Amino acid sequence: MPIFDTHAHYDDEAFDADRTAVLEHQKQNGVEFILNCCASLESLTRVPQLAHEQDFMYFAAGLHPENLEGADDSALQRIASLLQDPKCLAVGEIGLDYYWNASPKEVQIEWFRRQTVLAKQHGLPIVVHDREAHGDTVAVLRELRPRGVLHAFSGSAEMAKEVLAMGMYLGIGGAFTFKNNKKAPEVLAVTPLERMLLETDCPYLSPVPLRGKRNESRNILHVAELIAAHKSVGLQEVLDVTAQNARNLFGF
Ligand code: NI
């Protein structure tokens, strides 16, 4: 059964002690594809390096809204040059985070727009981070009409319908298994399997029953099982269809 993890952070220090062993373990357990996402300025160096060491790992290049301090035009140029790398499949993760508000909203929106425009210029999809910023996220998507995925989708069923109508994919991960996630069943109900991508956001967001532990790509099986139950299809079908979705969006 192919496991495609469309959002990971294996460069995170949580993996410093045993990264190579963890990745080998994923490979031995059915993981065929990992999209590792840049977040900080430092990760623009580490993430591409790691992707070149691992044949099943690709990367997204971009700056996360929590890490915009110190970002200037040269950072945007660095991202642009990384987009030429054959292992770079997307611009991400980019977006808006009004929970942490590490930078002023105007700065976050400006960087979200600039990086989205860059992705469109290069014909690449975007990987979107949206935390408590649904209205402004949808506004930017509506204006710029990129291809891409709303990673760790946390909006309502209404928002899901709106972004699906724009052609976006929804990233479904561990948070959908949390019992206090009241929106999850309705979002799964309105989202066709053909528009879902499976993801971990590891080391974060481990699914139930592993909540709180360090996450890794093979744990996606718990999320896939949840989707299979909701859609009344087999686990194999969920994994096959979502793997094909990843190929369609990221073009590999
Ligand atoms: Ni992430």
PDB file of C-alpha atoms and ligand atoms in Angstrom, residues 7-9 37-39 64 93 127 129 151-152 199-202 204-205, ligand 1:
ATOM      1  CA  HIS A   7       3.667  17.603   4.142  1.00  0.00           C
ATOM      2  CA  ALA A   8       6.580  16.840   6.453  1.00  0.00           C
ATOM      3  CA  HIS A   9       9.419  18.575   8.303  1.00  0.00           C
ATOM      4  CA  CYS A  37       8.411  21.641   3.375  1.00  0.00           C
ATOM      5  CA  CYS A  38      10.679  24.572   4.071  1.00  0.00           C
ATOM      6  CA  ALA A  39       9.564  26.940   6.792  1.00  0.00           C
ATOM      7  CA  HIS A  64       6.230  30.184   6.691  1.00  0.00           C
ATOM      8  CA  GLU A  93       4.822  26.332   3.176  1.00  0.00           C
ATOM      9  CA  VAL A 127       1.378  24.558  -0.028  1.00  0.00           C
ATOM     10  CA  HIS A 129      -0.613  27.294   5.925  1.00  0.00           C
ATOM     11  CA  HIS A 151      -2.370  22.017   4.300  1.00  0.00           C
ATOM     12  CA  ALA A 152      -3.880  20.804   7.613  1.00  0.00           C
ATOM     13  CA  GLU A 199      -0.087  14.455   5.180  1.00  0.00           C
ATOM     14  CA  THR A 200       1.592  14.350   8.584  1.00  0.00           C
ATOM     15  CA  ASP A 201       3.161  17.766   9.306  1.00  0.00           C
ATOM     16  CA  CYS A 202       5.604  15.574  11.243  1.00  0.00           C
ATOM     17  CA  TYR A 204       3.783  17.535  14.773  1.00  0.00           C
ATOM     18  CA  LEU A 205       0.089  16.540  14.754  1.00  0.00           C
TER      19      LEU A 205
HETATM   20 NI    NI B   1       4.110  22.334   8.293  1.00  0.00          NI
END
